[in-house]
Amino acid sequence: MSVARTLSMALNGLDGTVVDVEVQQTQGLPGMKIVGLAGTATLQAQDRVRAACHHAGHPKISQSKFIINLTPGWLPKSGSGFDLPVAVAVLDAHGVLRSGPRSRTLHIGELSLDGAILPVPGVLPSLLAAREAGITRAVIPAANAAEGRLVPDLEVIEAEHLADVIALYGGAFTRTRSDRTDHAAPAPRTAKAPVGDFADVHGQEQAKLAAEVAAAGGHHLSLIGPPGAGKTMIASRLPSILPPLATADALDLSAVLSLTGEFDAAAGLRRTPPFISPHHTASTASVIGGGSGIARPGAVSLAHGGVLFLDEAPEFQRTAMEALREPLESGVVRLHRSRGAITYPARFQLVIAANPCPCGQAWGKGGACTCSPMAKRRYLTRISGPIADRIDMRIDVPPVRAIAADTAPPAEPSAVIAQRVRAARERQAARLAGTGYHLNAQLPSSTLSRLMPLPAAEEALLRRLVDRGALTMRGRARVHRLAWTLADLADRNQPTDADVGHALQLRGETH
């Protein structure tokens, strides 16, 4: 008895492995047996496949016995996207299909009982992995067609019903009329929040400048001040001055959103920098990624290429805050499980906001503050030293007085600031061409002094600060990068002593 074969894809995060779906029709009691480390949803395919084949004109499938093997057998497979390839291989083993390269074609899709092919998450990363593996043809649900059109150099065939796939391979079919009226992909679960404009922010010139520097160089930012000072307003407007995502980052972010069901493929690749702001009660898994079974992407991956804003940062679980250490340094997050590790992209700009004390009134003379001295000391130390050291700028955001706000000149709109940010990023991209990096904040410390040296006097100053314990070596590198970003914004070829002094001030250091 011959073995029928076709291809599908098993995702481990955004990494895909081609799966050979092998089916053999054998003697014995009618039924289907799926082997090859299949998850619960994949094992349930046998019932959906039998019903779908019946509605496609092949009820005798239910009277035969099939062994279905998913190889490689050591790799976990999960999800209902294996329904369609199992059905294709079963029909081929039964002698229904006559022509076409089905054994070299990737199939993805869930089957309803009436034979309709339903959308599944993760189609975009699956097709990208298929193209990387040398596959040139794929059949996907029609409702996922917008994602298929985003992958060049791959022939993508859209199908609404199992009968359409049978017809593709020259088999006989019927198509049962379905009562289902909508097979479209579900709308993205998260609505896009409107992006504000910096023209709405009155006063807070130091904090707005820090936001501009953060946007220009990809730096992390901390805003400390009393309630109502404008910390959240400034942070939420940071995406309005960021340039569109480059193609590589847009593909990574779009693939992550495809996995979570939040990708609006009809609008094309997601090029708008995201702004993700989890609540301070969020679990470590929701911030970093995780969950039962295959680990899902968290807020750090949904913020890839954009801004991760942690409001009321001291109120976050300590484990969630400490888990940010690796992605802040490497730009990826690795989630380890018993059967292996999953890697998701996580290159984001971290912006944290915090009150100066639990009641928020310890500002200026602090006469209205009701917190004990011990409570004040403990509050901001909830943000550990290693996390604080990874944040480039620490800005105090004082209250804005009504008179000062009313008499201040009109604030610059985001469009004007964005032009300066774009020009600064272009300078960085030209300087770092060929290195694999595009922003000052991305350049590793090992090559910082070689590619972007400081004047000798300023380099000596930073060394003295490190020797006195006023700066860590990591802090020294971050001041170094900040100074270069300030020079880029000012259209200078090298930082001056004023740039280094300003960088120390933005970092919250004195010399």
Short mmCIF file of C-alpha atoms in Angstrom, two decimals:
data_model
loop_
_atom_site.label_atom_id
_atom_site.label_comp_id
_atom_site.label_asym_id
_atom_site.label_seq_id
_atom_site.Cartn_x
_atom_site.Cartn_y
_atom_site.Cartn_z
CA MET A 1 0.00 0.00 0.00
CA SER A 2 1.46 3.35 -1.04
CA VAL A 3 1.90 6.29 1.31
CA ALA A 4 0.38 9.64 0.39
CA ARG A 5 2.29 12.76 1.40
CA THR A 6 1.90 16.49 1.65
CA LEU A 7 3.48 19.32 3.64
CA SER A 8 2.51 21.53 6.54
CA MET A 9 4.27 23.77 9.04
CA ALA A 10 4.89 23.53 12.80
CA LEU A 11 5.64 26.88 14.45
CA ASN A 12 7.88 27.23 17.47
CA GLY A 13 7.47 30.91 18.17
CA LEU A 14 8.24 32.57 14.84
CA ASP A 15 10.51 29.73 13.76
CA GLY A 16 8.87 27.17 11.50
CA THR A 17 9.74 23.56 10.72
CA VAL A 18 8.33 21.86 7.64
CA VAL A 19 6.21 18.84 8.62
CA ASP A 20 5.71 15.87 6.30
CA VAL A 21 2.14 14.61 6.60
CA GLU A 22 2.16 10.92 5.65
CA VAL A 23 -1.02 8.85 5.34
CA GLN A 24 -1.46 5.16 4.64
CA GLN A 25 -4.80 3.42 4.18
CA THR A 26 -4.72 0.02 5.92
CA GLN A 27 -6.94 -2.92 6.82
CA GLY A 28 -8.86 -2.82 10.06
CA LEU A 29 -11.72 -1.14 11.83
CA PRO A 30 -12.65 2.24 10.31
CA GLY A 31 -10.95 5.24 11.90
CA MET A 32 -7.95 7.52 11.87
CA LYS A 33 -4.90 7.37 14.09
CA ILE A 34 -2.57 10.39 14.26
CA VAL A 35 0.98 9.82 15.49
CA GLY A 36 3.95 12.17 15.68
CA LEU A 37 3.69 14.14 18.96
CA ALA A 38 0.43 15.91 18.06
CA GLY A 39 -1.31 18.25 20.49
CA THR A 40 -4.95 18.03 21.51
CA ALA A 41 -6.28 20.34 18.78
CA THR A 42 -4.25 18.45 16.15
CA LEU A 43 -5.52 15.07 17.34
CA GLN A 44 -9.09 16.34 16.98
CA ALA A 45 -8.46 16.79 13.25
CA GLN A 46 -9.57 13.22 12.59
CA ASP A 47 -13.21 14.00 13.43
CA ARG A 48 -13.25 17.25 11.49
CA VAL A 49 -11.58 15.63 8.46
CA ARG A 50 -14.13 12.78 8.31
CA ALA A 51 -17.08 15.19 8.44
CA ALA A 52 -15.51 17.61 5.92
CA CYS A 53 -14.77 14.81 3.44
CA HIS A 54 -18.37 13.64 3.71
CA HIS A 55 -19.61 17.14 2.80
CA ALA A 56 -17.11 17.30 -0.08
CA GLY A 57 -18.61 14.21 -1.68
CA HIS A 58 -16.53 11.38 -0.17
CA PRO A 59 -18.49 9.75 2.65
CA LYS A 60 -16.64 6.42 2.20
CA ILE A 61 -13.62 7.97 3.92
CA SER A 62 -15.40 7.12 7.18
CA GLN A 63 -15.47 3.42 6.24
CA SER A 64 -11.68 3.05 5.96
CA LYS A 65 -8.77 2.99 8.37
CA PHE A 66 -5.91 5.50 8.01
CA ILE A 67 -2.59 5.87 9.81
CA ILE A 68 -1.46 9.51 9.80
CA ASN A 69 2.16 10.28 10.66
CA LEU A 70 3.48 13.79 11.26
CA THR A 71 7.25 13.91 10.87
CA PRO A 72 9.64 14.76 12.39
CA GLY A 73 8.15 12.72 15.21
CA TRP A 74 10.21 14.40 17.95
CA LEU A 75 8.79 17.88 17.19
CA PRO A 76 5.61 18.95 19.04
CA LYS A 77 2.75 19.95 16.71
CA SER A 78 -0.18 22.02 17.87
CA GLY A 79 -3.15 23.84 16.46
CA SER A 80 -5.97 23.14 14.03
CA GLY A 81 -3.99 24.28 10.97
CA PHE A 82 -3.07 20.62 10.31
CA ASP A 83 -6.69 19.80 9.36
CA LEU A 84 -6.29 20.68 5.69
CA PRO A 85 -3.01 18.83 5.04
CA VAL A 86 -4.35 15.75 6.83
CA ALA A 87 -7.49 15.86 4.67
CA VAL A 88 -5.47 16.26 1.46
CA ALA A 89 -3.21 13.31 2.32
CA VAL A 90 -6.19 11.14 3.39
CA LEU A 91 -8.03 11.86 0.14
CA ASP A 92 -4.85 11.13 -1.82
CA ALA A 93 -4.35 7.81 -0.01
CA HIS A 94 -7.97 6.93 -0.76
CA GLY A 95 -7.37 7.50 -4.48
CA VAL A 96 -9.50 10.62 -4.84
CA LEU A 97 -6.83 13.05 -6.05
CA ARG A 98 -5.46 12.62 -9.56
CA SER A 99 -2.98 15.39 -10.42
CA GLY A 100 -0.93 18.28 -9.08
CA PRO A 101 2.20 18.57 -6.91
CA ARG A 102 0.38 17.96 -3.64
CA SER A 103 3.38 16.23 -2.06
CA ARG A 104 5.47 19.41 -2.53
CA THR A 105 2.77 21.91 -1.60
CA LEU A 106 2.30 23.43 1.83
CA HIS A 107 -1.25 23.25 3.20
CA ILE A 108 -2.55 25.24 6.17
CA GLY A 109 -6.13 25.56 7.39
CA GLU A 110 -8.78 24.44 9.82
CA LEU A 111 -11.81 22.51 8.56
CA SER A 112 -15.33 23.03 9.73
CA LEU A 113 -17.68 20.06 9.79
CA ASP A 114 -19.33 21.23 6.56
CA GLY A 115 -15.99 21.36 4.72
CA ALA A 116 -15.37 25.09 4.89
CA ILE A 117 -11.71 26.07 5.33
CA LEU A 118 -11.41 28.42 8.29
CA PRO A 119 -8.64 30.94 9.07
CA VAL A 120 -5.90 30.12 11.56
CA PRO A 121 -3.35 32.31 13.36
CA GLY A 122 0.29 32.38 12.38
CA VAL A 123 -0.13 32.14 8.59
CA LEU A 124 2.39 34.93 7.89
CA PRO A 125 5.30 33.40 9.89
CA SER A 126 4.40 29.97 8.48
CA LEU A 127 4.64 31.19 4.89
CA LEU A 128 7.87 33.07 5.60
CA ALA A 129 9.37 29.88 7.05
CA ALA A 130 8.11 27.88 4.06
CA ARG A 131 9.75 30.25 1.62
CA GLU A 132 12.98 30.05 3.62
CA ALA A 133 12.80 26.24 3.38
CA GLY A 134 12.57 26.38 -0.41
CA ILE A 135 8.84 25.66 -0.75
CA THR A 136 7.34 27.50 -3.72
CA ARG A 137 3.60 26.71 -3.42
CA ALA A 138 1.08 26.94 -0.58
CA VAL A 139 -2.67 26.52 -0.11
CA ILE A 140 -4.18 28.65 2.65
CA PRO A 141 -7.68 29.68 3.80
CA ALA A 142 -9.20 32.41 1.67
CA ALA A 143 -9.78 34.42 4.85
CA ASN A 144 -5.99 34.54 5.35
CA ALA A 145 -5.36 35.65 1.77
CA ALA A 146 -4.20 39.15 2.81
CA GLU A 147 -1.35 37.59 4.80
CA GLY A 148 -0.42 35.35 1.87
CA ARG A 149 -0.10 38.34 -0.43
CA LEU A 150 2.57 39.83 1.84
CA VAL A 151 5.03 37.01 1.08
CA PRO A 152 6.83 37.44 -2.28
CA ASP A 153 8.36 34.60 -4.30
CA LEU A 154 5.72 32.13 -3.13
CA GLU A 155 2.70 30.93 -5.12
CA VAL A 156 -0.21 31.21 -2.71
CA ILE A 157 -3.55 29.57 -3.55
CA GLU A 158 -6.63 30.59 -1.61
CA ALA A 159 -9.38 28.07 -0.85
CA GLU A 160 -12.76 28.50 0.81
CA HIS A 161 -13.88 24.86 0.91
CA LEU A 162 -12.27 21.43 0.86
CA ALA A 163 -14.02 20.88 -2.48
CA ASP A 164 -11.90 23.70 -3.95
CA VAL A 165 -8.72 21.83 -2.98
CA ILE A 166 -10.04 18.54 -4.37
CA ALA A 167 -10.78 20.32 -7.65
CA LEU A 168 -7.25 21.78 -7.63
CA TYR A 169 -5.86 18.22 -7.70
CA GLY A 170 -8.27 16.87 -10.30
CA GLY A 171 -10.55 14.91 -7.97
CA ALA A 172 -14.31 14.46 -8.09
CA PHE A 173 -16.26 16.47 -5.54
CA THR A 174 -19.56 17.86 -4.42
CA ARG A 175 -20.01 20.91 -2.29
CA THR A 176 -22.66 20.87 0.39
CA ARG A 177 -24.40 24.18 0.83
CA SER A 178 -23.37 25.64 4.17
CA ASP A 179 -25.53 27.57 6.61
CA ARG A 180 -22.38 29.44 7.62
CA THR A 181 -22.48 33.01 6.31
CA ASP A 182 -19.06 34.32 7.28
CA HIS A 183 -15.72 32.57 6.88
CA ALA A 184 -13.74 35.77 7.14
CA ALA A 185 -10.82 36.11 9.49
CA PRO A 186 -11.82 37.67 12.82
CA ALA A 187 -11.10 41.35 13.18
CA PRO A 188 -7.99 42.24 15.18
CA ARG A 189 -8.82 42.21 18.87
CA THR A 190 -7.00 45.42 19.72
CA ALA A 191 -8.28 48.70 18.34
CA LYS A 192 -5.70 51.28 17.36
CA ALA A 193 -5.57 54.09 19.90
CA PRO A 194 -5.29 57.59 18.43
CA VAL A 195 -1.77 59.00 18.64
CA GLY A 196 -1.58 62.40 20.34
CA ASP A 197 0.56 65.35 19.35
CA PHE A 198 3.32 67.07 21.30
CA ALA A 199 1.59 70.35 20.51
CA ASP A 200 -0.84 69.38 23.29
CA VAL A 201 1.92 69.28 25.93
CA HIS A 202 2.40 72.65 27.64
CA GLY A 203 5.62 73.19 29.53
CA GLN A 204 7.89 70.27 30.53
CA GLU A 205 10.58 71.32 28.06
CA GLN A 206 13.20 69.08 29.66
CA ALA A 207 10.98 66.01 29.46
CA LYS A 208 9.98 66.76 25.87
CA LEU A 209 13.63 67.17 24.90
CA ALA A 210 14.40 63.83 26.54
CA ALA A 211 11.59 62.22 24.53
CA GLU A 212 13.08 63.67 21.34
CA VAL A 213 16.53 62.34 22.22
CA ALA A 214 15.00 58.94 23.05
CA ALA A 215 13.27 58.83 19.67
CA ALA A 216 16.36 59.94 17.77
CA GLY A 217 18.75 57.38 19.24
CA GLY A 218 16.47 54.56 20.42
CA HIS A 219 17.19 55.26 24.10
CA HIS A 220 15.24 54.20 27.19
CA LEU A 221 13.60 56.85 29.38
CA SER A 222 12.42 57.22 32.97
CA LEU A 223 9.98 59.96 34.01
CA ILE A 224 9.59 60.66 37.74
CA GLY A 225 7.07 63.19 39.01
CA PRO A 226 3.82 63.78 40.90
CA PRO A 227 0.39 62.83 39.52
CA GLY A 228 -0.87 65.13 36.78
CA ALA A 229 2.54 66.42 35.75
CA GLY A 230 2.22 65.01 32.23
CA LYS A 231 4.33 61.85 32.36
CA THR A 232 1.77 59.64 30.60
CA MET A 233 0.93 62.37 28.10
CA ILE A 234 4.57 62.71 27.05
CA ALA A 235 5.16 58.95 26.88
CA SER A 236 2.02 58.31 24.80
CA ARG A 237 3.14 60.88 22.23
CA LEU A 238 6.55 59.34 21.66
CA PRO A 239 5.29 57.17 18.73
CA SER A 240 4.15 60.35 16.96
CA ILE A 241 7.78 61.37 16.39
CA LEU A 242 9.14 57.93 15.52
CA PRO A 243 9.70 57.10 11.82
CA PRO A 244 7.90 54.15 10.19
CA LEU A 245 9.37 50.73 10.87
CA ALA A 246 11.98 49.36 8.52
CA THR A 247 10.93 46.29 6.52
CA ALA A 248 12.78 43.81 8.76
CA ASP A 249 11.16 45.14 11.94
CA ALA A 250 7.78 45.44 10.21
CA LEU A 251 7.96 41.77 9.18
CA ASP A 252 8.92 40.67 12.69
CA LEU A 253 6.15 42.71 14.33
CA SER A 254 3.56 41.62 11.77
CA ALA A 255 4.52 37.96 12.31
CA VAL A 256 4.10 38.37 16.08
CA LEU A 257 0.70 40.01 15.58
CA SER A 258 -0.29 37.18 13.22
CA LEU A 259 0.41 34.67 15.99
CA THR A 260 -1.74 36.55 18.48
CA GLY A 261 -4.63 37.25 16.10
CA GLU A 262 -4.09 41.03 16.24
CA PHE A 263 -2.73 41.53 12.72
CA ASP A 264 -4.76 43.59 10.26
CA ALA A 265 -3.23 42.02 7.13
CA ALA A 266 -5.55 43.97 4.82
CA ALA A 267 -3.62 47.12 5.77
CA GLY A 268 -0.27 45.53 4.83
CA LEU A 269 2.80 45.13 7.00
CA ARG A 270 2.55 46.93 10.33
CA ARG A 271 4.89 49.89 9.85
CA THR A 272 3.48 52.16 12.55
CA PRO A 273 5.62 51.89 15.70
CA PRO A 274 3.48 50.25 18.40
CA PHE A 275 2.76 51.71 21.82
CA ILE A 276 2.14 48.97 24.38
CA SER A 277 1.17 49.86 27.93
CA PRO A 278 0.38 46.84 30.15
CA HIS A 279 -1.41 47.47 33.44
CA HIS A 280 0.74 47.32 36.55
CA THR A 281 -1.15 44.20 37.68
CA ALA A 282 0.08 42.31 34.58
CA SER A 283 1.70 38.94 35.21
CA THR A 284 5.27 38.15 34.24
CA ALA A 285 4.00 35.88 31.44
CA SER A 286 1.87 38.64 29.94
CA VAL A 287 4.77 41.10 29.98
CA ILE A 288 7.57 38.78 28.83
CA GLY A 289 5.61 35.99 27.15
CA GLY A 290 4.71 32.48 28.20
CA GLY A 291 1.64 30.52 29.17
CA SER A 292 0.85 26.83 29.12
CA GLY A 293 1.98 24.73 26.17
CA ILE A 294 3.84 26.69 23.51
CA ALA A 295 4.86 30.04 24.97
CA ARG A 296 3.00 32.98 23.45
CA PRO A 297 4.51 36.43 22.82
CA GLY A 298 4.14 39.02 25.57
CA ALA A 299 4.04 42.81 25.73
CA VAL A 300 7.78 43.11 25.05
CA SER A 301 7.33 41.41 21.66
CA LEU A 302 4.12 43.27 20.81
CA ALA A 303 6.15 46.46 21.39
CA HIS A 304 8.92 45.40 18.98
CA GLY A 305 10.11 48.41 17.03
CA GLY A 306 8.08 50.78 19.20
CA VAL A 307 7.51 51.80 22.80
CA LEU A 308 6.85 49.71 25.89
CA PHE A 309 5.40 52.05 28.52
CA LEU A 310 5.23 50.93 32.15
CA ASP A 311 3.09 53.42 34.05
CA GLU A 312 3.33 53.22 37.85
CA ALA A 313 6.45 51.12 37.33
CA PRO A 314 7.15 50.48 41.05
CA GLU A 315 3.75 48.75 41.29
CA PHE A 316 4.69 46.05 38.77
CA GLN A 317 5.61 42.61 40.05
CA ARG A 318 9.31 42.48 40.77
CA THR A 319 9.71 39.32 38.69
CA ALA A 320 8.14 41.05 35.68
CA MET A 321 10.49 44.02 36.00
CA GLU A 322 13.59 41.86 36.46
CA ALA A 323 12.68 39.76 33.43
CA LEU A 324 13.20 42.86 31.27
CA ARG A 325 16.97 42.66 31.74
CA GLU A 326 17.69 40.29 28.84
CA PRO A 327 15.48 41.91 26.18
CA LEU A 328 16.75 45.37 27.11
CA GLU A 329 20.28 44.21 26.31
CA SER A 330 19.78 41.73 23.47
CA GLY A 331 16.61 42.86 21.68
CA VAL A 332 15.10 39.36 21.89
CA VAL A 333 13.35 37.33 24.58
CA ARG A 334 14.04 33.61 25.05
CA LEU A 335 11.32 31.58 26.75
CA HIS A 336 12.64 28.23 27.94
CA ARG A 337 10.38 25.21 28.22
CA SER A 338 11.04 21.54 28.94
CA ARG A 339 11.01 20.73 25.21
CA GLY A 340 13.18 23.63 24.12
CA ALA A 341 13.38 27.40 23.91
CA ILE A 342 11.29 29.86 21.92
CA THR A 343 12.73 33.17 20.75
CA TYR A 344 10.65 36.24 19.98
CA PRO A 345 11.84 39.66 18.80
CA ALA A 346 11.77 42.28 21.57
CA ARG A 347 13.71 45.38 20.52
CA PHE A 348 11.71 48.20 22.04
CA GLN A 349 12.19 51.54 23.74
CA LEU A 350 11.34 51.29 27.42
CA VAL A 351 9.64 54.28 29.01
CA ILE A 352 8.75 54.04 32.68
CA ALA A 353 6.79 56.53 34.75
CA ALA A 354 6.61 56.66 38.52
CA ASN A 355 5.46 58.88 41.34
CA PRO A 356 8.15 60.03 43.78
CA CYS A 357 6.47 58.16 46.65
CA PRO A 358 3.38 55.98 47.25
CA CYS A 359 1.08 58.99 47.77
CA GLY A 360 2.76 60.92 44.96
CA GLN A 361 3.15 64.19 46.85
CA ALA A 362 6.83 64.03 47.85
CA TRP A 363 7.79 66.84 45.50
CA GLY A 364 9.48 70.13 46.29
CA LYS A 365 9.18 70.61 50.02
CA GLY A 366 6.83 67.63 50.18
CA GLY A 367 4.54 69.26 52.71
CA ALA A 368 1.48 67.36 51.46
CA CYS A 369 3.20 63.96 51.53
CA THR A 370 1.74 61.47 54.03
CA CYS A 371 4.35 58.72 53.49
CA SER A 372 6.83 57.68 56.13
CA PRO A 373 10.55 58.11 55.38
CA MET A 374 10.89 54.32 55.17
CA ALA A 375 8.00 54.09 52.65
CA LYS A 376 9.61 56.78 50.50
CA ARG A 377 12.95 54.98 50.46
CA ARG A 378 11.39 51.64 49.63
CA TYR A 379 9.09 52.89 46.89
CA LEU A 380 11.51 53.78 44.10
CA THR A 381 13.93 51.00 45.10
CA ARG A 382 11.29 48.59 43.80
CA ILE A 383 12.90 49.41 40.47
CA SER A 384 16.12 47.51 41.04
CA GLY A 385 19.58 48.90 40.40
CA PRO A 386 20.25 46.62 37.38
CA ILE A 387 17.04 47.78 35.69
CA ALA A 388 17.64 51.45 36.53
CA ASP A 389 21.20 51.18 35.18
CA ARG A 390 19.83 50.01 31.82
CA ILE A 391 17.68 53.14 31.44
CA ASP A 392 19.57 55.85 29.56
CA MET A 393 17.77 58.95 30.83
CA ARG A 394 16.18 59.72 34.21
CA ILE A 395 14.10 62.87 34.06
CA ASP A 396 12.31 64.70 36.86
CA VAL A 397 8.89 65.94 35.75
CA PRO A 398 7.73 68.72 38.12
CA PRO A 399 4.16 70.01 38.35
CA VAL A 400 3.17 72.56 35.72
CA ARG A 401 1.85 75.82 37.09
CA ALA A 402 -1.26 77.21 35.44
CA ILE A 403 0.23 80.66 34.88
CA ALA A 404 3.35 79.23 33.28
CA ALA A 405 1.28 77.00 31.01
CA ASP A 406 -1.02 79.83 29.95
CA THR A 407 1.81 82.23 29.14
CA ALA A 408 4.15 79.71 27.48
CA PRO A 409 4.62 79.99 23.71
CA PRO A 410 2.83 77.39 21.55
CA ALA A 411 4.45 73.98 21.80
CA GLU A 412 6.13 72.42 18.78
CA PRO A 413 3.92 69.93 16.92
CA SER A 414 5.06 66.35 16.55
CA ALA A 415 5.59 66.78 12.80
CA VAL A 416 8.35 69.34 13.37
CA ILE A 417 10.09 67.22 16.02
CA ALA A 418 9.76 64.13 13.81
CA GLN A 419 11.74 65.88 11.05
CA ARG A 420 14.69 66.40 13.41
CA VAL A 421 14.41 62.81 14.62
CA ARG A 422 14.42 61.52 11.04
CA ALA A 423 17.48 63.59 10.15
CA ALA A 424 19.35 62.35 13.23
CA ARG A 425 18.51 58.74 12.41
CA GLU A 426 19.73 59.20 8.85
CA ARG A 427 23.08 60.42 10.19
CA GLN A 428 23.32 57.36 12.42
CA ALA A 429 22.38 54.98 9.62
CA ALA A 430 25.07 56.47 7.37
CA ARG A 431 27.71 56.30 10.12
CA LEU A 432 26.85 52.70 11.08
CA ALA A 433 26.40 51.42 7.51
CA GLY A 434 27.74 47.89 7.14
CA THR A 435 27.78 47.16 10.88
CA GLY A 436 24.31 45.63 11.11
CA TYR A 437 23.18 48.40 13.47
CA HIS A 438 21.14 51.50 12.71
CA LEU A 439 20.80 53.43 15.97
CA ASN A 440 23.28 54.67 18.55
CA ALA A 441 21.51 52.76 21.32
CA GLN A 442 21.98 49.46 19.45
CA LEU A 443 25.76 49.68 19.11
CA PRO A 444 27.48 47.26 21.52
CA SER A 445 30.01 48.57 24.01
CA SER A 446 32.78 46.48 22.44
CA THR A 447 32.76 48.60 19.29
CA LEU A 448 31.51 51.91 20.69
CA SER A 449 34.88 53.66 21.13
CA ARG A 450 36.17 52.40 17.81
CA LEU A 451 33.21 53.46 15.66
CA MET A 452 32.05 56.49 17.65
CA PRO A 453 34.97 57.87 19.71
CA LEU A 454 34.64 60.79 22.10
CA PRO A 455 37.17 63.62 22.43
CA ALA A 456 40.06 62.57 24.68
CA ALA A 457 39.14 65.00 27.47
CA GLU A 458 35.56 63.80 27.62
CA GLU A 459 36.65 60.17 27.53
CA ALA A 460 38.94 60.87 30.48
CA LEU A 461 36.06 62.52 32.36
CA LEU A 462 33.87 59.44 31.99
CA ARG A 463 36.73 57.21 33.16
CA ARG A 464 37.13 59.32 36.31
CA LEU A 465 33.40 59.06 37.03
CA VAL A 466 33.61 55.28 36.72
CA ASP A 467 36.66 55.16 39.02
CA ARG A 468 34.82 57.27 41.62
CA GLY A 469 31.82 54.95 41.46
CA ALA A 470 29.56 57.69 40.06
CA LEU A 471 29.02 55.67 36.87
CA THR A 472 29.01 51.98 36.10
CA MET A 473 30.69 50.75 32.95
CA ARG A 474 27.24 50.23 31.47
CA GLY A 475 26.29 53.77 32.50
CA ARG A 476 29.45 55.12 30.89
CA ALA A 477 28.53 53.48 27.58
CA ARG A 478 25.01 54.88 27.76
CA VAL A 479 26.27 58.41 28.37
CA HIS A 480 28.64 57.91 25.43
CA ARG A 481 25.74 56.95 23.14
CA LEU A 482 23.56 59.79 24.43
CA ALA A 483 26.28 62.32 23.66
CA TRP A 484 26.43 61.07 20.07
CA THR A 485 22.64 61.31 19.72
CA LEU A 486 22.73 64.91 20.96
CA ALA A 487 25.41 65.64 18.36
CA ASP A 488 23.32 63.98 15.65
CA LEU A 489 20.32 66.12 16.55
CA ALA A 490 22.53 69.22 16.35
CA ASP A 491 24.01 68.06 13.00
CA ARG A 492 27.55 67.84 14.38
CA ASN A 493 30.17 65.34 13.25
CA GLN A 494 31.36 64.61 16.79
CA PRO A 495 30.09 65.28 20.32
CA THR A 496 31.43 68.32 22.16
CA ASP A 497 32.09 68.72 25.86
CA ALA A 498 28.65 70.36 26.10
CA ASP A 499 27.05 67.25 24.58
CA VAL A 500 28.75 64.99 27.13
CA GLY A 501 27.73 67.30 29.97
CA HIS A 502 24.15 67.37 28.69
CA ALA A 503 24.17 63.58 28.39
CA LEU A 504 25.28 63.28 32.03
CA GLN A 505 22.50 65.65 33.02
CA LEU A 506 19.89 63.64 31.12
CA ARG A 507 21.14 60.48 32.79
CA GLY A 508 20.71 62.15 36.18
CA GLU A 509 24.44 62.29 36.95
CA THR A 510 26.49 65.27 38.11
CA HIS A 511 30.19 65.82 37.65
#
